[in-house]
Coordinates of C-alpha atoms (C1' of nucleotides) in Angstrom, one line a residue:
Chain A
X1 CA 73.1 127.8 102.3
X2 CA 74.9 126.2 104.7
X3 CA 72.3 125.2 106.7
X4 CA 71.2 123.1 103.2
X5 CA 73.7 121.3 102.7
X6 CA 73.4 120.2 106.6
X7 CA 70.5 118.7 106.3
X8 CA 71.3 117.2 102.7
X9 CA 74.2 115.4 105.0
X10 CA 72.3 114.4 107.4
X11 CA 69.9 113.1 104.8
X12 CA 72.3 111.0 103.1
X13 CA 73.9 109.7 105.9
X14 CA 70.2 107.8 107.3
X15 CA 70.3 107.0 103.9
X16 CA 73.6 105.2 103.2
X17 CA 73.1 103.2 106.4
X18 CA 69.6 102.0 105.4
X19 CA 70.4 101.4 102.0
X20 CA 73.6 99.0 102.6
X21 CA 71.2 97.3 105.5
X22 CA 68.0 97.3 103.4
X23 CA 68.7 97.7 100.1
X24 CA 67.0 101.1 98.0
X25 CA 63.9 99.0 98.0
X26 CA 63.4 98.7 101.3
X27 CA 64.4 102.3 102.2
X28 CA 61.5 104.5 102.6
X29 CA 61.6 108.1 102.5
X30 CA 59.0 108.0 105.3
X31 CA 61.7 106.0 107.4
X32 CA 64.4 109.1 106.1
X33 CA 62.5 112.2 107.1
X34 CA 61.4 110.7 110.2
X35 CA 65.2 110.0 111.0
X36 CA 66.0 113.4 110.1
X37 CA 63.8 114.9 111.9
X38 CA 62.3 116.7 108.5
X39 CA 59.1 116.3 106.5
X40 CA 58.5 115.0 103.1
X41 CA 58.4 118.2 101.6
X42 CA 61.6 119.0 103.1
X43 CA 63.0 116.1 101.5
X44 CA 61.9 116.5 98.2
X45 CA 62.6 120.1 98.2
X46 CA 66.0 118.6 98.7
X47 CA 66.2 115.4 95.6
X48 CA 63.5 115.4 93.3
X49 CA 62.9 111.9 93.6
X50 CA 64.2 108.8 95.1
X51 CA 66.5 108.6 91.6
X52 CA 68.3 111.4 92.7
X53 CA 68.9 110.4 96.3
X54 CA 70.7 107.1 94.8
X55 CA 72.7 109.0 92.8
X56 CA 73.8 111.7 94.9
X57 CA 74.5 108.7 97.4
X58 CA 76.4 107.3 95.2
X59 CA 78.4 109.9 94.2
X60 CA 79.5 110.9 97.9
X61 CA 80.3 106.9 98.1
X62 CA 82.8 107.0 95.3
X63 CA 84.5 110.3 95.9
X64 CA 85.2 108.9 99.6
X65 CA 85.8 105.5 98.8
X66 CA 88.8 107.3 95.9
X67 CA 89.9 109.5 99.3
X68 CA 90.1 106.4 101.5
X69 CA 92.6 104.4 98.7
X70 CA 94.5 107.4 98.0
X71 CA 95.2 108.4 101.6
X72 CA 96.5 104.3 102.1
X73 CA 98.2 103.9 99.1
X74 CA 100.1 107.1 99.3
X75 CA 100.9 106.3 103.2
X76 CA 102.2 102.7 101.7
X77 CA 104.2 104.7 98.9
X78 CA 105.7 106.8 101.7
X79 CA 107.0 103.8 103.5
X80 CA 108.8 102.3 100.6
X81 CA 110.4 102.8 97.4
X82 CA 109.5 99.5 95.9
X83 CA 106.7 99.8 93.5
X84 CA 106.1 96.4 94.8
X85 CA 107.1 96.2 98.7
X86 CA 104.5 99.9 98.5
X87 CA 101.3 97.8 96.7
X88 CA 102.1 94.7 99.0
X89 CA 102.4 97.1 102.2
X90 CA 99.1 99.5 100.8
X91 CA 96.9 95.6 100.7
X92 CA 98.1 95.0 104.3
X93 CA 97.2 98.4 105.4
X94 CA 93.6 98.0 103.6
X95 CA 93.2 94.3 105.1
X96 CA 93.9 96.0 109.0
X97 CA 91.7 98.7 108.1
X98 CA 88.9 96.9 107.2
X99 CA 89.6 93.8 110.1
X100 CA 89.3 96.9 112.8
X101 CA 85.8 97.3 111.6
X102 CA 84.0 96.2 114.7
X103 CA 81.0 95.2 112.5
X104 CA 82.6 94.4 109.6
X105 CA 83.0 96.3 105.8
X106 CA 78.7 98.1 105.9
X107 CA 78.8 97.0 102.2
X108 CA 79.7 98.8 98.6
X109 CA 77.0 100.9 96.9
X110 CA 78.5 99.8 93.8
X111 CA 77.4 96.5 94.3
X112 CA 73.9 97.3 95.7
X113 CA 73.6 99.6 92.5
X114 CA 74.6 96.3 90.3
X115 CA 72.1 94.0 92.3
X116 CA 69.8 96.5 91.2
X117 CA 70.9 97.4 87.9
X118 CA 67.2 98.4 85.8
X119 CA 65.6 100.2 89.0
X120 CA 67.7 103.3 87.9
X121 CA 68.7 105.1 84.9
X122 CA 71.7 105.1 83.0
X123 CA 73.6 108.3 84.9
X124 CA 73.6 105.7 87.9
X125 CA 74.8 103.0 86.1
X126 CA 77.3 105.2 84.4
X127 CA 79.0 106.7 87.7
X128 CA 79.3 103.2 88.7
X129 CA 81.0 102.3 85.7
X130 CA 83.2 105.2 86.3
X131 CA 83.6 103.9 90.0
X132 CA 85.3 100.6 88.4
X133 CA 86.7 102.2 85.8
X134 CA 88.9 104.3 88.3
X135 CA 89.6 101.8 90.4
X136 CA 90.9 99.8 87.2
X137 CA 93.2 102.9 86.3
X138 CA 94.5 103.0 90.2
X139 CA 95.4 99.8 90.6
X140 CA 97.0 99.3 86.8
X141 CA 99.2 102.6 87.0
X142 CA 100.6 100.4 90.6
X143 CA 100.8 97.2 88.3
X144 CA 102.2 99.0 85.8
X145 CA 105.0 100.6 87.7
X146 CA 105.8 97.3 89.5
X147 CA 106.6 95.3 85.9
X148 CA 109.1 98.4 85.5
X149 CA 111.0 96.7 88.2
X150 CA 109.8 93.0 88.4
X151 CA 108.8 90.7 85.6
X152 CA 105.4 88.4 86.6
X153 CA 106.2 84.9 86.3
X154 CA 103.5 84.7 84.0
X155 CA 102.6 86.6 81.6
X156 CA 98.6 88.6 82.7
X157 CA 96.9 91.4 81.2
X158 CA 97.5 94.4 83.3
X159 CA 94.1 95.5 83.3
X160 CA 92.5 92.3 84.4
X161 CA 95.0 92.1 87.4
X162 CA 93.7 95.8 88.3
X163 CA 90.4 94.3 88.1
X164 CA 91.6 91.7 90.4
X165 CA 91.7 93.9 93.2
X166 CA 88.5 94.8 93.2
X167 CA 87.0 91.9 92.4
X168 CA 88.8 90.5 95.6
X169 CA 87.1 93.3 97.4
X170 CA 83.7 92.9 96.3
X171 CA 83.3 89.1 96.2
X172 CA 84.9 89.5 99.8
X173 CA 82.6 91.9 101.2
X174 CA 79.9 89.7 99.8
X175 CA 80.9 86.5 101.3
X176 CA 81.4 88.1 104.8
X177 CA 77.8 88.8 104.7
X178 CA 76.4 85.6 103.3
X179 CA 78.9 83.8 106.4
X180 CA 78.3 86.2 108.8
X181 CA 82.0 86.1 109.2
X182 CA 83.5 89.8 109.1
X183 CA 87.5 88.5 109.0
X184 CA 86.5 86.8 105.9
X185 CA 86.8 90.1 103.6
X186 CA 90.4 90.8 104.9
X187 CA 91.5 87.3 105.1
X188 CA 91.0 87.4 101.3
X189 CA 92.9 90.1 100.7
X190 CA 95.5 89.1 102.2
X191 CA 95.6 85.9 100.2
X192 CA 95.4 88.0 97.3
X193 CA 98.4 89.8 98.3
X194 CA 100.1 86.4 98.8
X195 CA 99.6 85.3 95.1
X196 CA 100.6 88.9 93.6
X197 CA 104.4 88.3 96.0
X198 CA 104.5 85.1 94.6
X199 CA 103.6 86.5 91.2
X200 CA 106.5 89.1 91.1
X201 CA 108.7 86.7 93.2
X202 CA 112.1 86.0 91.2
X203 CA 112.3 82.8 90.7
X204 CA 114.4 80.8 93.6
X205 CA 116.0 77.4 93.9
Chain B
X1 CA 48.8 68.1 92.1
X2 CA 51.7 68.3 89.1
X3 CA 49.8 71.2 87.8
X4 CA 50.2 73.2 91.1
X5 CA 53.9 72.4 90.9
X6 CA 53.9 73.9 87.0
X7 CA 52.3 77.3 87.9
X8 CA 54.7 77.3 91.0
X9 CA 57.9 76.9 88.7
X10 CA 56.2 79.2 86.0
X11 CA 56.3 82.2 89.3
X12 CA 59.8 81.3 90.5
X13 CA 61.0 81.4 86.7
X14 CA 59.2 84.8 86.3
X15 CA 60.5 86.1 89.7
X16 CA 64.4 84.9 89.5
X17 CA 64.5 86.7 86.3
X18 CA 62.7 89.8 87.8
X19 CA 64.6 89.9 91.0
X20 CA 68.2 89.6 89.1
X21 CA 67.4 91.7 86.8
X22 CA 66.0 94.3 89.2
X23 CA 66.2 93.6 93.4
X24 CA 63.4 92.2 95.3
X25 CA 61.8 95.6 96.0
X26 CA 62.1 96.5 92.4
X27 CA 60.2 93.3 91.4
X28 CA 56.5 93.4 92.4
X29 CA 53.5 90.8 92.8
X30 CA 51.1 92.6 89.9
X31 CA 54.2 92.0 87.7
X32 CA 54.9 88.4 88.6
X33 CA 50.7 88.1 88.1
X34 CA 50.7 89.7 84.5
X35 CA 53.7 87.6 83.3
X36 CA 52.6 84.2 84.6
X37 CA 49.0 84.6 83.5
X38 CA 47.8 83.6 87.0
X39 CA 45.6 86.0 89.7
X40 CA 46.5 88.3 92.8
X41 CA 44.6 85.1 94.9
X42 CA 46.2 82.3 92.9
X43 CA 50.0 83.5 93.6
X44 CA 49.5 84.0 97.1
X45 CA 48.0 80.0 97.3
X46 CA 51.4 79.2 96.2
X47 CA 53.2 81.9 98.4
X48 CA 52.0 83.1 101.8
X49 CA 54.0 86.1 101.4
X50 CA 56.9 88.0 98.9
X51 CA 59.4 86.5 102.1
X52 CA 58.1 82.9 101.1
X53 CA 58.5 83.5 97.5
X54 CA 62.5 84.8 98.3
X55 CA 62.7 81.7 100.3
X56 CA 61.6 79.3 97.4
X57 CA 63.7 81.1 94.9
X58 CA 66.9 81.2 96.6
X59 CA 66.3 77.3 97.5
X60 CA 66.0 76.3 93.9
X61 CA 68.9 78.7 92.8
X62 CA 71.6 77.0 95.3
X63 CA 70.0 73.7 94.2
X64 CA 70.8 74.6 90.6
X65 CA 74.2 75.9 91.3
X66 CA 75.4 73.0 92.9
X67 CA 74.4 70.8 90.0
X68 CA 76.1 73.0 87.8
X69 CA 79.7 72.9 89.9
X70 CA 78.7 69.0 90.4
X71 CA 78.5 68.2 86.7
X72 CA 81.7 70.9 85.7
X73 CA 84.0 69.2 88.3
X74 CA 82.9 65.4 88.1
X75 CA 84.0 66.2 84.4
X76 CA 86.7 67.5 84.8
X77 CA 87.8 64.6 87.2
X78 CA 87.1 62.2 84.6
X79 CA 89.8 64.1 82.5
X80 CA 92.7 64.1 84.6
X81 CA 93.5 61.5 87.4
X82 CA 95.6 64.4 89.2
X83 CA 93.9 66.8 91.8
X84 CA 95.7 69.7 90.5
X85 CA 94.8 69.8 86.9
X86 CA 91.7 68.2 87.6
X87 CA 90.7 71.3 89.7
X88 CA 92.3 73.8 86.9
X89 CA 90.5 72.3 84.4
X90 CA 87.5 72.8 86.1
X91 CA 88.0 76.5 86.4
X92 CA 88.6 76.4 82.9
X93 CA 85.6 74.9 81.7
X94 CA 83.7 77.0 84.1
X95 CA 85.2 80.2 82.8
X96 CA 84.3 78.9 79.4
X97 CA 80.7 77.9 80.2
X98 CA 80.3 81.6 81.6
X99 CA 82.1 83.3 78.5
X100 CA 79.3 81.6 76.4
X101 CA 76.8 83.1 78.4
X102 CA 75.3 85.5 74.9
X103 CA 74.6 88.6 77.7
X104 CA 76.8 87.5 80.5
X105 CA 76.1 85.4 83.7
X106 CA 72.3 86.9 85.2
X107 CA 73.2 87.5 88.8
X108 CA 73.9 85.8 91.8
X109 CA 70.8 85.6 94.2
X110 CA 72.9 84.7 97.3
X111 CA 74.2 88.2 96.5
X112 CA 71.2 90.1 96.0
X113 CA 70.3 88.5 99.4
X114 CA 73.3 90.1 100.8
X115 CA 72.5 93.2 99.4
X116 CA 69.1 93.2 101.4
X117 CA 70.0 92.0 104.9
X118 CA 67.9 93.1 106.5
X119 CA 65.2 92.9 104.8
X120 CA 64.7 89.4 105.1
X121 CA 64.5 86.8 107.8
X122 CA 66.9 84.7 109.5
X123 CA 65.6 81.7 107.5
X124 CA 66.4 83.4 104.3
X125 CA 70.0 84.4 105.5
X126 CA 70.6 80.6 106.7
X127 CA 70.2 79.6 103.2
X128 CA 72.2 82.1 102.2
X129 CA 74.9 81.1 104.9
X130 CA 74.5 77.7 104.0
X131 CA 75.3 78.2 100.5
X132 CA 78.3 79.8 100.7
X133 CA 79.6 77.0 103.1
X134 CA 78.5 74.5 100.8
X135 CA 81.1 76.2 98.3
X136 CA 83.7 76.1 101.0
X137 CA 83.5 72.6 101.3
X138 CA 83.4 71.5 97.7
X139 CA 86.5 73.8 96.8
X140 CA 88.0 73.0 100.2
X141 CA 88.0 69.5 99.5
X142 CA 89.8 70.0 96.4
X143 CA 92.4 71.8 97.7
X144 CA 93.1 69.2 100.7
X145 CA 93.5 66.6 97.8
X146 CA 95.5 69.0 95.8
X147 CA 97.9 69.4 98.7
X148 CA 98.1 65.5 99.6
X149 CA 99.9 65.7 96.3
X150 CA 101.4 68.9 96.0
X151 CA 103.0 71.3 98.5
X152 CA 102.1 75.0 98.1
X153 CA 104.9 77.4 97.8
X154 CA 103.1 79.7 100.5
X155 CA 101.6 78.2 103.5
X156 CA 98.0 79.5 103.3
X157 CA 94.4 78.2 105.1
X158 CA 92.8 76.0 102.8
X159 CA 89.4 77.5 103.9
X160 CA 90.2 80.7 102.8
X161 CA 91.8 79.7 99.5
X162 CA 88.5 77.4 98.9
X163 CA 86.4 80.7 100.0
X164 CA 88.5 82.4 97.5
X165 CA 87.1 80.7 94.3
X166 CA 83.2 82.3 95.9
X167 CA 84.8 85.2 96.1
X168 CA 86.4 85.5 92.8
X169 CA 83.1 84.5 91.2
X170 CA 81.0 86.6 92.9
X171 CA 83.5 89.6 92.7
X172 CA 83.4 89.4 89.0
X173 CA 79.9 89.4 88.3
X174 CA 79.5 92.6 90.3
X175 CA 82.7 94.1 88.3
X176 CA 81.3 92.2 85.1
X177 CA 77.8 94.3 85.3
X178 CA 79.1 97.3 86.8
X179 CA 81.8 97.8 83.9
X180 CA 79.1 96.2 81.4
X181 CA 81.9 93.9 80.1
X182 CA 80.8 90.2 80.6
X183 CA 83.6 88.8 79.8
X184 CA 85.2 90.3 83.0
X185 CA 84.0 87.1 85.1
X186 CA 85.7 84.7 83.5
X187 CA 89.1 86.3 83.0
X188 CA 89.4 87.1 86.2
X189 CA 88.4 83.3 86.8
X190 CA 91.2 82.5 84.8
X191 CA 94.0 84.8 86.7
X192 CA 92.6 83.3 89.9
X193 CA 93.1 79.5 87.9
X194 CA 96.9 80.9 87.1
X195 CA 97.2 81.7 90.9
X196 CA 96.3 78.4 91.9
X197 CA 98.8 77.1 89.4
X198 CA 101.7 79.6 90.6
X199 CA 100.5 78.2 93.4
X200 CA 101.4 74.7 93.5
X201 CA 103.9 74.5 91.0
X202 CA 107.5 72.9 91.9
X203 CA 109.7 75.6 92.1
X204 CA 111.9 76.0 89.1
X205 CA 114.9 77.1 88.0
Chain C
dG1 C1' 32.1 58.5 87.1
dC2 C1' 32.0 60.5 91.7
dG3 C1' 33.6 62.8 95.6
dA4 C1' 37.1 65.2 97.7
dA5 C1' 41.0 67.7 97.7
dA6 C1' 43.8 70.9 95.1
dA7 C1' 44.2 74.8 92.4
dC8 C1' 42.7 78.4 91.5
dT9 C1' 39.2 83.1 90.4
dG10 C1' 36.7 87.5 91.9
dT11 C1' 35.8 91.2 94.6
dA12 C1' 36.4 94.2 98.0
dC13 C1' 39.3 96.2 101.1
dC14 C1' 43.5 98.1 104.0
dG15 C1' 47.8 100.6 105.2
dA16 C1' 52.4 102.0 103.6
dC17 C1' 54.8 104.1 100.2
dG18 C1' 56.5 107.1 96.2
dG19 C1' 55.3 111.2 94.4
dT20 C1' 52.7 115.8 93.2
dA21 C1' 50.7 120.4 94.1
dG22 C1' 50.6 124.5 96.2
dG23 C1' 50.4 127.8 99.9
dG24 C1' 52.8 129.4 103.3
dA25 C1' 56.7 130.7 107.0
dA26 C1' 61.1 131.3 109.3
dC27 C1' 65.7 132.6 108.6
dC28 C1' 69.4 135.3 106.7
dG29 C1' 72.5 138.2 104.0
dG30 C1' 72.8 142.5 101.5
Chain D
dC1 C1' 63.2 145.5 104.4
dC2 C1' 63.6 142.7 100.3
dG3 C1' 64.2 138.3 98.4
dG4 C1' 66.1 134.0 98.1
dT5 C1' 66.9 129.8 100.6
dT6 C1' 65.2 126.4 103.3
dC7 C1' 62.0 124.4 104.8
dC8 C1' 56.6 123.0 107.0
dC9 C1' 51.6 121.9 106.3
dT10 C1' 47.8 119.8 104.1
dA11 C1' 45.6 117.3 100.8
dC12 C1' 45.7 114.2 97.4
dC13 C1' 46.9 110.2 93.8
dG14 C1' 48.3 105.6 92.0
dT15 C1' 50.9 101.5 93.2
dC16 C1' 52.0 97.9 96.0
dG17 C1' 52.0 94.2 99.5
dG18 C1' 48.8 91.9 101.9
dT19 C1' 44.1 90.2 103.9
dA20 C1' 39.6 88.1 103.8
dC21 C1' 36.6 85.1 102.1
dA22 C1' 33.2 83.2 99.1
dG23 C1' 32.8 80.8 94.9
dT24 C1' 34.5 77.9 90.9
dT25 C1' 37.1 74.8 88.1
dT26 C1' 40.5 71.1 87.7
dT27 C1' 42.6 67.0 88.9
dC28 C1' 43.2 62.6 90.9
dG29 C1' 42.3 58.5 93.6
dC30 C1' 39.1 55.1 94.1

DNA sequence: GCGAAAACTGTACCGACGGTAGGGAACCGG
DNA sequence: CCGGTTCCCTACCGTCGGTACAGTTTTCGC
């Protein structure tokens, strides 16, 4: 039993490197179980098909990605008070974690999933949505509580702002890779976090 | 001679719609042959291999993309004499061009590119380099003429903030497909066009 | 209209890959 | 020691990317 779910690790793991360096295209299973050190059979007595592999891949991605954001933002909660002074200090904290990344941010399985978007079925496509979906929810309760105490400078739908973050991530993460220029994901972020201060900033002068 | 060019275009239109639709390794030859009428032989006369055809369809894309930011923003030029609105009128007309778009904007190749690394070679992910630098300068020439006029009300590196637009755009067509709401992509192009705005404005008050 | 190049077609073949089928075997807790 | 879990082994299938190469049609310049 145990033993199992080893080996499903181990599986998953060869796989979430390839597939954010390859794509799911061009990861073979024949690449995997040699890897692993397991045969085919072993593998498929494991997912049924490749289908499954993507979305149990997925589905480990998410529920760490969701551990990684609530460990940060509730650190940036603990440091302060401020519904505001906490987001702006939870972005900084996200933009040193992912600048420390010696190679830079591997890539989002969210996004490989959406570059790839008919080559699976709609259980895929709906954790994914789910995937955004939460992060919407995350980021808009944070928005939300922030407008309790500041009022934007103009007015923006809550829920596109949420959306914001991500987006920020995502097209980040991409452009790093098309430049070859890991500092570029974090750089953004911060810049981001610039325009939300300025956003909530009370008006001076 | 013109006809070779036809049945070229006829593969590359088959192809970009296959690739975006599903990855590279989702979209095979056979397919490609059925669709375009043509044989196994004829498409690779055209295209030595599936890395030539990548080539060739990511070259056309960035050509087409930059005549579609040429023509938005020499438009919008012609409306407004000022840098500033110039440039916000652009995103608006940009946003609004993509909000027309009946089943939302396709895909990006240079991020399906991203999305496969490794898969491809250095040629490929030079394009794909080049590309995204082309968009740096474009946007990063706005914003040097924007700020011969204006002065921001954060000091920020005008090669980020012209990397940010990529990133905005590329950001919200993953978000766009992996929520299934087109219409993400260009609000979030507008939020990023009230940034700017925020951005530059004389403080008031 | 002719000859040569360009633009294919047809056929046969190869190895890699995703996937299936089924018969085992080692391990391990009760 | 029984039985389930966790694999291994062998053999096989269809699809796909790609090669090889000979033959045919289409097109274009002269």
């Amino acid at each position: 039993m145990r033993k199992g779910e080893e080996t499903r690790a181990k599986i998953l793991d060869a796989a979430e490197i390839s597939v954010l360096a390859k794509g799911f295209g061009g990861t073979s299973i024949d690449e995997l179980i040699a890897e692993t050190g397991i045969t085919k059979s072993g593998f498929f007595y494991h997912f049924r098909d490749k289908n499954e592999l993507a979305k149990a891949l997925l589905e480990r991605y998410v529920e760490n990605d969701e551990r990684i954001y609530d460990e940060i933002f509730s650190r940036a909660r603990e440091l302060s008070d401020d519904p505001l002074q906490a987001f702006l200090l939870g972005l900084k904290l996200l933009s040193e974690l992912l600048s420390d990344l010696p190679n830079g941010h591997p890539g989002c399985l969210v996004a490989v999933i959406c570059s790839h978007e008919r080559a699976f079925d709609r259980d895929i496509q709906e954790i994914n949505r789910q995937a955004a979906l939460m992060w919407r929810r995350r980021f808009g309760a944070m928005f939300r509580d922030i407008m309790q105490v500041y009022r934007p400078r103009e007015p923006l739908d809550v829920d596109q702002l949420a959306d914001m973050v991500s987006t920020v991530i995502e097209g980040g993460i991409i452009l790093s890779k098309a430049l070859k220029e890991p500092q570029n994901l974090p750089a953004q972020l911060l810049i981001f976090r610039t325009f939300v201060r300025l956003l909530f900033q009370p008006a001076t002068l």
